[in-house]
Tab-separated table of C-alpha atoms in Angstrom:
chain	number	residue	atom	x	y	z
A	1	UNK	CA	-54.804	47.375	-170.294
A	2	UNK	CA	-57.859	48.759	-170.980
A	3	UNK	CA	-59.777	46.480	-168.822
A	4	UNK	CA	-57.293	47.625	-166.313
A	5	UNK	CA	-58.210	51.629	-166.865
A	6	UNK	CA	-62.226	50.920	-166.361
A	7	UNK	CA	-61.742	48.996	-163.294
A	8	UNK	CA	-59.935	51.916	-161.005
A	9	UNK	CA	-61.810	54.824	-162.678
A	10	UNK	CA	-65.128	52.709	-161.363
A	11	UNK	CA	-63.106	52.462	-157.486
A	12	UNK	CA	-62.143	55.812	-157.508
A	13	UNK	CA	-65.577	57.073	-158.571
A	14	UNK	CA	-67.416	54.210	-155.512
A	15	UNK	CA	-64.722	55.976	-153.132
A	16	UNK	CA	-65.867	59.436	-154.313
A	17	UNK	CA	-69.266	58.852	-153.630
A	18	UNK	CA	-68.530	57.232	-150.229
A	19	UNK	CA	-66.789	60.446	-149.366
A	20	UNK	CA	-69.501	62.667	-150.111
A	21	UNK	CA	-72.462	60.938	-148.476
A	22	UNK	CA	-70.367	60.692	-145.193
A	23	UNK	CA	-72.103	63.047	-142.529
A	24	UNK	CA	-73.637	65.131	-145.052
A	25	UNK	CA	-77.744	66.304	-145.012
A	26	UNK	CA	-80.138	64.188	-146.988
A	27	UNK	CA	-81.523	65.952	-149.840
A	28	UNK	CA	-84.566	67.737	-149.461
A	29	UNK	CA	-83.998	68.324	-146.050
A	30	UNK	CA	-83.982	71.819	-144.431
A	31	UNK	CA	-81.830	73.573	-142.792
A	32	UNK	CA	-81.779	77.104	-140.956
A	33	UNK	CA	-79.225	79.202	-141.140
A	34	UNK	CA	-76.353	80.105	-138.832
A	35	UNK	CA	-77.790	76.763	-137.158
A	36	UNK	CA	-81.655	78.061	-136.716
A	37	UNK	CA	-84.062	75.719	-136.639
A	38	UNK	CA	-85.774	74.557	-139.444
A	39	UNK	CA	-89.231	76.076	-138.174
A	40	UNK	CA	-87.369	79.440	-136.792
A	41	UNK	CA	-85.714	79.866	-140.401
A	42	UNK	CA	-89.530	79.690	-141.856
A	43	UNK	CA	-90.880	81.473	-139.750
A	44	UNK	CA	-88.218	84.621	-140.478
A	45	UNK	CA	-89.204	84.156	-144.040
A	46	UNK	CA	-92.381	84.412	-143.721
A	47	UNK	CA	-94.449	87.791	-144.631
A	48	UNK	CA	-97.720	87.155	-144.312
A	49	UNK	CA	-100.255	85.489	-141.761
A	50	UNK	CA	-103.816	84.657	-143.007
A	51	UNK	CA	-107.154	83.146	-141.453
A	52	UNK	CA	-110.432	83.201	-140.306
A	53	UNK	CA	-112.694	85.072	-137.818
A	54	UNK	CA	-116.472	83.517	-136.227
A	55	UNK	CA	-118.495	84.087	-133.863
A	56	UNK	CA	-119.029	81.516	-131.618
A	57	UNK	CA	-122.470	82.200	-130.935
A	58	UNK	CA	-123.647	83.333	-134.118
A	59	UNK	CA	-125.232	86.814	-133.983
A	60	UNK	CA	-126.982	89.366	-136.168
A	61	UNK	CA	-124.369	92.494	-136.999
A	62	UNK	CA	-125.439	95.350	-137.741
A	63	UNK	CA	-124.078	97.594	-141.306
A	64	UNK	CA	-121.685	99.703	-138.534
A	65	UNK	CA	-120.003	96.831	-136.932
A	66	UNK	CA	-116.142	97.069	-136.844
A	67	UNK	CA	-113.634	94.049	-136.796
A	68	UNK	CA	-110.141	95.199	-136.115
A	69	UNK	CA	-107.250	92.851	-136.636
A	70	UNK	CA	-103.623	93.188	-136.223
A	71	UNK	CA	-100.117	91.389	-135.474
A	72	UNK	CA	-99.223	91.902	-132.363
A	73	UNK	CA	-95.273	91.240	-130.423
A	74	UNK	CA	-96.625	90.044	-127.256
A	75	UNK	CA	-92.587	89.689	-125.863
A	76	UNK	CA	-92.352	93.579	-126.687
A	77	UNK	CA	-92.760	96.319	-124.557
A	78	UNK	CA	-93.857	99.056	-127.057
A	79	UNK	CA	-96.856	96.313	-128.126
A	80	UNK	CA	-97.010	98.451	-131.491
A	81	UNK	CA	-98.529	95.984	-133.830
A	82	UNK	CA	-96.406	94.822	-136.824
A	83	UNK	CA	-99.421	94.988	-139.185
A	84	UNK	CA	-103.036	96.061	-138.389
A	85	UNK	CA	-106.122	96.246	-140.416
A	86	UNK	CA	-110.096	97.422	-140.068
A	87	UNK	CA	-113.174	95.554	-141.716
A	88	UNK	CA	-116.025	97.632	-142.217
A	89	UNK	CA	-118.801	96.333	-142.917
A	90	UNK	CA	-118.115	92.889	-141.137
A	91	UNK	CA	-119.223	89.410	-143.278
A	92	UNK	CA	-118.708	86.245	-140.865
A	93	UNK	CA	-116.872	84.442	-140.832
A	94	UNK	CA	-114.375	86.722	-142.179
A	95	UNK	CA	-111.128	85.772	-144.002
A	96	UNK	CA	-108.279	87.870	-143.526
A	97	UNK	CA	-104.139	87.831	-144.381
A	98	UNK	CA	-102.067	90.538	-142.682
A	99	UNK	CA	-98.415	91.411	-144.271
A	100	UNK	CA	-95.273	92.353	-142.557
A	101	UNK	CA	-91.969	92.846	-143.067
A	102	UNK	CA	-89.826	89.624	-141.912
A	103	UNK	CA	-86.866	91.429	-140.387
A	104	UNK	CA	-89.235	92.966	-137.876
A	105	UNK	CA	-89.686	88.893	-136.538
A	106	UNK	CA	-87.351	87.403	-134.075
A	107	UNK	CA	-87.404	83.978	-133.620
A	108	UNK	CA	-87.211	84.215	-129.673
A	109	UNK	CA	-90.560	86.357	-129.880
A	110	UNK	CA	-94.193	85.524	-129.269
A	111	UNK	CA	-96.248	86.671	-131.665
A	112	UNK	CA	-100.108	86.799	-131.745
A	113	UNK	CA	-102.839	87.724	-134.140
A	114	UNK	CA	-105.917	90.325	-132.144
A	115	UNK	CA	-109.287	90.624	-133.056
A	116	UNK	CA	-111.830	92.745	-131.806
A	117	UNK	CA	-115.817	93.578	-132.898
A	118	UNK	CA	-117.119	96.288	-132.061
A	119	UNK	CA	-121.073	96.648	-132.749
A	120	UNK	CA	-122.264	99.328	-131.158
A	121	UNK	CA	-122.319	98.983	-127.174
A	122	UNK	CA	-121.813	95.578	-128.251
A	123	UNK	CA	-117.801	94.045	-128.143
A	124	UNK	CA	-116.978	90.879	-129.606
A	125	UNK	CA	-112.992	89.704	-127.719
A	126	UNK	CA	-110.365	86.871	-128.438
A	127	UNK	CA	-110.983	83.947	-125.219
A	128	UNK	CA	-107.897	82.282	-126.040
A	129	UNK	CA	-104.402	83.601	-127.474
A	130	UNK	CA	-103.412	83.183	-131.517
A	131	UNK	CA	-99.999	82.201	-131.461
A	132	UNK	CA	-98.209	82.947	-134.683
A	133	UNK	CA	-94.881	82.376	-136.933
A	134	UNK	CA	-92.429	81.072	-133.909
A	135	UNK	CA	-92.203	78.822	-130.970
A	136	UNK	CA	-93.231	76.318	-133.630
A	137	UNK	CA	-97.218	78.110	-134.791
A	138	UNK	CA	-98.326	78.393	-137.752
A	139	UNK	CA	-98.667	81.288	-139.873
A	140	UNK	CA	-102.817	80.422	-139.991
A	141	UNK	CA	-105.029	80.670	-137.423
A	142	UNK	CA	-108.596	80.096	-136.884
A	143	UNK	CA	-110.374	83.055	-134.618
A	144	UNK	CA	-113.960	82.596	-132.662
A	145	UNK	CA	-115.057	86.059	-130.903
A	146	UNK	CA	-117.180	86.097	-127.729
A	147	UNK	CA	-119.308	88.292	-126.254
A	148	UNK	CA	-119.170	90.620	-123.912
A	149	UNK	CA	-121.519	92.106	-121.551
A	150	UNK	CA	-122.680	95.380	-122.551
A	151	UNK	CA	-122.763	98.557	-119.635
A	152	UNK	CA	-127.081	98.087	-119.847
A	153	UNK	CA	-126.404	94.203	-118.970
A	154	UNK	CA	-123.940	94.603	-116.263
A	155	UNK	CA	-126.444	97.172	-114.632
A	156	UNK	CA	-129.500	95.016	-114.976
A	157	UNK	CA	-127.445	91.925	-113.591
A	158	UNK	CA	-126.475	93.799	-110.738
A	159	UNK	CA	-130.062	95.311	-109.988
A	160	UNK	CA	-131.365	91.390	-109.979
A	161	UNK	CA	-128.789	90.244	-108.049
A	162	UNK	CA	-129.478	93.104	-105.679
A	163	UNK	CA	-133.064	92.266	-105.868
A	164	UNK	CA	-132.420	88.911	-104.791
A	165	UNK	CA	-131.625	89.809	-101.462
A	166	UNK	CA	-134.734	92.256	-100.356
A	167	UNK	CA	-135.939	89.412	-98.498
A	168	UNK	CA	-133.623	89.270	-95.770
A	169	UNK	CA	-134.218	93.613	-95.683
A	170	UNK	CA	-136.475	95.315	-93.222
A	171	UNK	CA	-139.670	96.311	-94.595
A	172	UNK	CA	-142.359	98.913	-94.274
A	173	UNK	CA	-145.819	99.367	-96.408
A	174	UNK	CA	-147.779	102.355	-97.493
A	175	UNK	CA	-150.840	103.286	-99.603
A	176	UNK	CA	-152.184	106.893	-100.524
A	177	UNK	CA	-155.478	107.477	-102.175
A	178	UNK	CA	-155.404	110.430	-104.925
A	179	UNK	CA	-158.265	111.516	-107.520
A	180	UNK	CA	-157.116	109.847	-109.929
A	181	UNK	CA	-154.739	107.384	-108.623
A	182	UNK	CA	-154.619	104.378	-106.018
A	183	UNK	CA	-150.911	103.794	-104.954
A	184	UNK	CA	-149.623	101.144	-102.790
A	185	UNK	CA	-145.805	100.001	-101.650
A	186	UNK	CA	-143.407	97.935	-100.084
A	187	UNK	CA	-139.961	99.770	-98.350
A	188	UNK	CA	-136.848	97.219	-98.178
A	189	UNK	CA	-134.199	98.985	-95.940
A	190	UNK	CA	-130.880	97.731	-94.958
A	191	UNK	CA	-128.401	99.078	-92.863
A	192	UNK	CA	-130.634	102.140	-92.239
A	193	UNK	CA	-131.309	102.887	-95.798
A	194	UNK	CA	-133.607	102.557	-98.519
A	195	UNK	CA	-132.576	99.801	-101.019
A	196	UNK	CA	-135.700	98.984	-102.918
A	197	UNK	CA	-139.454	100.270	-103.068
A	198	UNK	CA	-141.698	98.316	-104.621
A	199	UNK	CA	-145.026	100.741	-106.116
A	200	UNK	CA	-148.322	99.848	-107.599
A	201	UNK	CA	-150.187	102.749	-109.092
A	202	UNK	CA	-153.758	101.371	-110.067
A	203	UNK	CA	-155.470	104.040	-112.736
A	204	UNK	CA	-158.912	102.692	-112.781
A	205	UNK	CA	-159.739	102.770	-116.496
A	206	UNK	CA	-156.883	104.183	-117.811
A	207	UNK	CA	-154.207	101.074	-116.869
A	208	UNK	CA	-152.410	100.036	-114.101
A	209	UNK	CA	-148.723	100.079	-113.502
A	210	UNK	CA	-146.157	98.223	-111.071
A	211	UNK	CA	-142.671	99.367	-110.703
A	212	UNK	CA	-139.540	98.781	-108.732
A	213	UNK	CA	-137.609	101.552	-107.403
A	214	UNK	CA	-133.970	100.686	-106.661
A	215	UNK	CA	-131.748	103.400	-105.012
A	216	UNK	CA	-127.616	103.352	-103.863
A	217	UNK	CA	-126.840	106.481	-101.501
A	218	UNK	CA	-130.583	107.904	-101.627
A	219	UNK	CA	-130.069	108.198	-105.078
A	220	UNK	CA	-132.137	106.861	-107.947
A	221	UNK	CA	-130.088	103.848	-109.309
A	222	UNK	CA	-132.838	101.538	-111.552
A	223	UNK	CA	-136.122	102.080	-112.284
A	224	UNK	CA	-137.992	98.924	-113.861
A	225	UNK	CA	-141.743	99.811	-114.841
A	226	UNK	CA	-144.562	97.288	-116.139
A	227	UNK	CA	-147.231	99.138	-117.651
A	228	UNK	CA	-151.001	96.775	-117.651
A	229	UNK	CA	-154.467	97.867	-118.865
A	230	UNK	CA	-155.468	96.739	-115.233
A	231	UNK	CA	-153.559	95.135	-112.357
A	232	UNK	CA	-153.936	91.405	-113.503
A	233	UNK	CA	-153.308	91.397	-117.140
A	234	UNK	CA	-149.902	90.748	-118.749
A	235	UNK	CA	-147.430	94.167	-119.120
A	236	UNK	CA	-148.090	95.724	-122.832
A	237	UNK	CA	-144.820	97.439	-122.207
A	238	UNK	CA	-142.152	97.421	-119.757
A	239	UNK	CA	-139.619	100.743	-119.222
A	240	UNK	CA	-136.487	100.006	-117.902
A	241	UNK	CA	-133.411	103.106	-116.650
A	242	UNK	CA	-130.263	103.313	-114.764
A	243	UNK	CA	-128.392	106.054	-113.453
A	244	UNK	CA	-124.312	105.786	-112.397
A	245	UNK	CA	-123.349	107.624	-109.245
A	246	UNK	CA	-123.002	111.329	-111.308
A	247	UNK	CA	-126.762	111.021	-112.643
A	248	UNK	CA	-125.916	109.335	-115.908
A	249	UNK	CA	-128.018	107.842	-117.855
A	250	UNK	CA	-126.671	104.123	-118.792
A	251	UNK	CA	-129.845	101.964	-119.054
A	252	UNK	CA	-132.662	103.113	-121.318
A	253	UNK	CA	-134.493	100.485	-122.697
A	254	UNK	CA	-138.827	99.817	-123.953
A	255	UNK	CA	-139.839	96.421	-124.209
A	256	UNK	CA	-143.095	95.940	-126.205
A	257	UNK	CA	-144.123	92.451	-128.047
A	258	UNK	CA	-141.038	91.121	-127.624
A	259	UNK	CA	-139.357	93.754	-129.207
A	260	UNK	CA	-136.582	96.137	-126.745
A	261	UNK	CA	-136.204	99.306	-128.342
A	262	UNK	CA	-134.337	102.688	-126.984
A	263	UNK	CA	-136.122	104.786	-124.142
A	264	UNK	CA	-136.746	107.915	-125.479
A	265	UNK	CA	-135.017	110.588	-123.087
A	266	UNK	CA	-137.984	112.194	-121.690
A	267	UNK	CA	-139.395	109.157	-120.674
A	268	UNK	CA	-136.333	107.887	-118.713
A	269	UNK	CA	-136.248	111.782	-116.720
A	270	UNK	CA	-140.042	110.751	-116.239
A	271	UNK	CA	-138.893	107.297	-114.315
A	272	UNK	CA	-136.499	109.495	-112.375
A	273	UNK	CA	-138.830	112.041	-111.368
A	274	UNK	CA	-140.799	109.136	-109.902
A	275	UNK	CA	-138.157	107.696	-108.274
A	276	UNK	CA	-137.423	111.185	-106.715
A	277	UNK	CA	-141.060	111.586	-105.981
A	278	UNK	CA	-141.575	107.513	-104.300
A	279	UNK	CA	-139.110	107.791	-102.106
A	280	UNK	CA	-140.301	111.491	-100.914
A	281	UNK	CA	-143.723	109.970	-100.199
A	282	UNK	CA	-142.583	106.366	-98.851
A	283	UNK	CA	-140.310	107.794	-96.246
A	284	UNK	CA	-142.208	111.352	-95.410
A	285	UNK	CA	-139.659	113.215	-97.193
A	286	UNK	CA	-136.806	111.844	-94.732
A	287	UNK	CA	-135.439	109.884	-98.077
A	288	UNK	CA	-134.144	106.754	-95.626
């Protein structure tokens, strides 16, 4: 009898088992609830993201650069960031975690990490997206900043890119002879007004100087000045300025041994003055 006992306890204990390994999860495995996705489920539980910001041309920051970071819900129309942060000073690359509250995260949501440097005129922006937490991302992401063009760039592109085309312009020539001064110049017109005037001012002893005049709507635009000890040595300093439409200044830049420093402010009115004054003498004070 007792052999008897042993043998069904051990069938009804196989059947048991049967019974509960029928259709049933795996151990280990995870599951969402209310039948979320494994990854969805995570991602809700989640309260953090974390990673790293580069450069991906390395640069020199100055102490007053600013990186500002936050968590942004792209699929929202408010776009009020879920968690935000400022570095100050900046150390790159620069390791960051952001914390949020998970209730704030929907699963259906796209949800992206933003960084921006700001260095002075200088901005540092995101190429490409950081997808984080749903749609399957991680909760990690790995950052490189560009940069951008600064206002003084733009304007300088656009005068060379301007300058590029004086050849196909209608030109005039000029000279005066002063006490003190030799001057000589080229007018480049097109469409019946004065685009570009390009000066030589030769000193004698005391240097020589060549400089292009660039004007929009008989206005002085950019002024670009090489300063010589005579007419064919190399420039021991070049003076650059811009002007927008209203008269502001937005390029002011000295280049001397390599080195580009700020144009001090009376200098740059100087540069204006002459442009003001060039285009007086190169068109008999008809300024087209």
């Amino acid at each position: 009898m007792r052999r008897m006992v042993w043998s069904l306890m051990s069938v009804a204990a196989l059947a048991l088992a049967g019974c509960n390994g029928s259709g049933s999860s795996p151990q280990g495995t995870a599951t969402g609830t209310d039948g979320e996705a494994p990854a969805a489920a995570a991602a809700t539980q989640a309260n953090k993201v974390s990673g790293t910001i580069a450069l991906r041309d390395p640069a020199q920051l100055s102490p007053e650069a600013k990186l500002e970071i936050s968590l942004v819900d792209v699929s929202a129309q408010d776009g009020k960031p879920l968690a935000s942060k400022t570095v100050a000073p900046v150390q790159l690359p620069q390791s960051f975690e952001l914390e949020f509250n998970p209730a704030d995260v929907s699963p259906a949501n796209l949800y992206v990490v933003q960084a921006q440097l700001t260095d002075g005129e200088r901005h540092y922006t995101m190429p490409l997206q950081a997808p984080v937490l749903t749609k399957g991302a991680s909760n990690q992401v790995s950052i490189q900043l560009v940069a951008e063009q600064t206002p003084a760039e733009k304007e300088l592109d656009a005068f060379k890119a301007a300058q590029k085309q004086i050849g196909g312009m209608k030109i005039t020539q000029g000279s005066k002879l002063e006490p003190d001064v030799s001057r000589a110049w080229q007018v480049f017109r097109s469409a019946g007004a004065v685009q570009f005037i390009r000066a030589q001012a030769d000193y004698g002893d005391k240097g020589f100087t060549s400089t292009d005049f660039a004007y929009k709507d008989g206005k002085p635009w950019v002024v670009v000045q090489q300063k010589k000890s005579s007419k064919d040595a190399k420039p021991g300093s070049i003076e650059r300025a811009s002007w927008d439409k209203d008269g502001n200044l937005v390029v002011k830049q000295s280049e001397a041994g390599g080195k580009v420093d700020a144009l001090g402010d009376d200098e740059a009115a100087n540069l204006h003055k002459q442009a003001v004054d060039m285009l007086g003498m190169a068109t008999g004070g008809k300024n087209k």
